[in-house]
Short mmCIF file of C-alpha atoms in Angstrom, two decimals:
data_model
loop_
_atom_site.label_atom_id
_atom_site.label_comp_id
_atom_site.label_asym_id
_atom_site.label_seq_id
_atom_site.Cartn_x
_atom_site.Cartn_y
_atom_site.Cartn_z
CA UNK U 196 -69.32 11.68 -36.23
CA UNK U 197 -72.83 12.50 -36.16
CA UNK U 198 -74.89 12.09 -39.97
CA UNK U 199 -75.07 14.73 -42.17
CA UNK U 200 -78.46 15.65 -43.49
CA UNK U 201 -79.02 18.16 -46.20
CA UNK U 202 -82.52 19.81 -45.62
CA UNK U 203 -83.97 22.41 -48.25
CA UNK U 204 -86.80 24.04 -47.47
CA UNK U 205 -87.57 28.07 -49.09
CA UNK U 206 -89.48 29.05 -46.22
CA UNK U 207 -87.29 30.67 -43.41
CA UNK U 208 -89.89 29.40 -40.38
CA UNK U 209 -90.43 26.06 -41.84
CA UNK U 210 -86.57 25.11 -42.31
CA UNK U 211 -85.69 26.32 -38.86
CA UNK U 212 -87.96 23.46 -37.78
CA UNK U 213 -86.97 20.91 -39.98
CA UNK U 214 -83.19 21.47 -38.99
CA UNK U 215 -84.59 21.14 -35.20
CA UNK U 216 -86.17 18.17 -36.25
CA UNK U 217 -83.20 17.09 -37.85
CA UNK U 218 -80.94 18.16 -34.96
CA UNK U 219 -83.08 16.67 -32.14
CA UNK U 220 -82.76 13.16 -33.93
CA UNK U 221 -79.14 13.03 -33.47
CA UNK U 222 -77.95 14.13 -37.33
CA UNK U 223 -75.93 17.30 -38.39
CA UNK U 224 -78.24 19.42 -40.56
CA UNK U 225 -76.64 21.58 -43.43
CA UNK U 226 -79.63 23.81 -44.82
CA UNK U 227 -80.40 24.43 -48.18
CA UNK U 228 -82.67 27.63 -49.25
CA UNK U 229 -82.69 25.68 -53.11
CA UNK U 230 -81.48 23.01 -55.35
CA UNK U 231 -78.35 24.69 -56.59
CA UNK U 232 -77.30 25.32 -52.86
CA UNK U 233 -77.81 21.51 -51.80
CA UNK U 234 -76.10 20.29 -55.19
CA UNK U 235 -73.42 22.74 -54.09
CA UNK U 236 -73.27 20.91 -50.50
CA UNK U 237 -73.61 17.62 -52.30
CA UNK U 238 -70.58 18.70 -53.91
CA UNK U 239 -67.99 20.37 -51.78
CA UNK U 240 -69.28 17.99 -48.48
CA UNK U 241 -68.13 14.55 -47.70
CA UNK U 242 -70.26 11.67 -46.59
CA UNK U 243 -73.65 13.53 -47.09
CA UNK U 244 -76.28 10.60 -46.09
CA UNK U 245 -79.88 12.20 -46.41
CA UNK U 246 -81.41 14.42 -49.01
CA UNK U 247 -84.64 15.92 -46.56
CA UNK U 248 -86.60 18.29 -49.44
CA UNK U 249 -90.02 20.64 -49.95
CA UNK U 250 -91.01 19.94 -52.91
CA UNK U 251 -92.36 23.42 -54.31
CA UNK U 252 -89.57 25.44 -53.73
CA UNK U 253 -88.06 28.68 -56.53
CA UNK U 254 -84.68 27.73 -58.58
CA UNK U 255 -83.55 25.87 -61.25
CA UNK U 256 -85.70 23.04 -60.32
CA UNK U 257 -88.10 21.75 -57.76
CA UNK U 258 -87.46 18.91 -55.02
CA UNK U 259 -88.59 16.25 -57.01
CA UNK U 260 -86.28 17.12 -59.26
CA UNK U 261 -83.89 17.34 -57.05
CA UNK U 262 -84.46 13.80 -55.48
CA UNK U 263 -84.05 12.84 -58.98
CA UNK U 264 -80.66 14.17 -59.30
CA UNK U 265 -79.17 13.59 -56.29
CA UNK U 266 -80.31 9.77 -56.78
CA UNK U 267 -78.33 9.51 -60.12
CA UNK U 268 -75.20 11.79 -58.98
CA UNK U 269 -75.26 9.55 -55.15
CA UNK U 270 -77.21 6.30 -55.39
CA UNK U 271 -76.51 5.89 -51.44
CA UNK U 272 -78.30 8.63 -50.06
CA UNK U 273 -81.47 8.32 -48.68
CA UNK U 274 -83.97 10.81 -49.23
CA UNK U 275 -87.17 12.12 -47.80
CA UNK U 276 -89.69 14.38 -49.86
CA UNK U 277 -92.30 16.76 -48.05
CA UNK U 278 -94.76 18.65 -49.49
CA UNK U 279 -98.30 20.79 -48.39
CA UNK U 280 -99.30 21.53 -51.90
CA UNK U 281 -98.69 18.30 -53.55
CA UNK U 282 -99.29 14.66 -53.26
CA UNK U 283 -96.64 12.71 -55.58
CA UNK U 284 -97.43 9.38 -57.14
CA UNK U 285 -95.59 6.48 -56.43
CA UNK U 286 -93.90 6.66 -59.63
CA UNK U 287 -92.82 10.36 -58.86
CA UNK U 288 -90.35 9.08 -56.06
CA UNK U 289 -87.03 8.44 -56.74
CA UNK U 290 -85.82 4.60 -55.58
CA UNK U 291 -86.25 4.29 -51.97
CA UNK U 292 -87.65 8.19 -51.49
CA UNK U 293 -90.08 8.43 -48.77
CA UNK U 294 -93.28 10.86 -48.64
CA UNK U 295 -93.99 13.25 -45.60
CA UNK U 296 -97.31 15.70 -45.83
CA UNK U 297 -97.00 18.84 -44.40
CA UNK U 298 -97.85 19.19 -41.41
CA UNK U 299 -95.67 16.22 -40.90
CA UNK U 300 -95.62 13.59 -37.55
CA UNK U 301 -92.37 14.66 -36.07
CA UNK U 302 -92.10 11.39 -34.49
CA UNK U 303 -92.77 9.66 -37.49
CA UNK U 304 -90.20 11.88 -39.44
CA UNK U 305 -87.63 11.18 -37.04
CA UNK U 306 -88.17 7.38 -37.33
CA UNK U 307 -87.62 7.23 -40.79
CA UNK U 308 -84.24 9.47 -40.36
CA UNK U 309 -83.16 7.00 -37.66
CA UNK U 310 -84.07 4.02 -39.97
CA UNK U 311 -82.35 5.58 -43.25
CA UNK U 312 -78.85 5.93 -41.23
CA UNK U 313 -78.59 2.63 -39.66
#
């Protein structure tokens, strides 16, 4: 059974290449247009492994926000933060979150999924 991978991204063009990204490196994707639809799938889907998030996104809260809940609701997921607009401080991150600028490596990205499910 392949990982799952929750990826939110608002921006139509820019998630379809994340989930490729995603996809390419082995892990099922399950896309997210906000937080309250990837709480939802942290919810009502079992053995959810990677929280992959924007950052500036529109909803009930932004992807740092997010990260933060998701850390407190499932301590075991990993999770990887990307942003264009913003550059979080290290004190931003939640516990073992990882930063990504837009435009990201996709090599590099894929590394760190491959690292975060073994």
């Amino acid at each position: 059974m392949k990982t799952k991978v929750v990826v939110v991204e608002d921006e139509a063009l820019l998630l379809m290449m994340a989930v490729a990204i995603v996809e390419e490196a082995g892990f099922e994707a399950l896309e997210a247009r906000n937080a309250d639809e990837a709480l939802m799938l942290f919810e009502r889907v079992p053995g959810i492994r990677i929280l992959f998030t924007d950052i500036d996104m529109p909803g009930s809260m932004d992807g740092l926000m997010l990260a933060r809940a998701v850390r407190d609701r499932w301590p075991p997921v990993e999770i990887i933060i990307v942003s264009g607009m913003k550059q979080p401080n290290a004190g931003d991150l939640p516990e073992r979150g990882l930063f990504f600028s837009k435009p990201y490596d996709t090599r590099q990205l894929s590394d760190a999924l491959v690292r975060m499910a073994a």
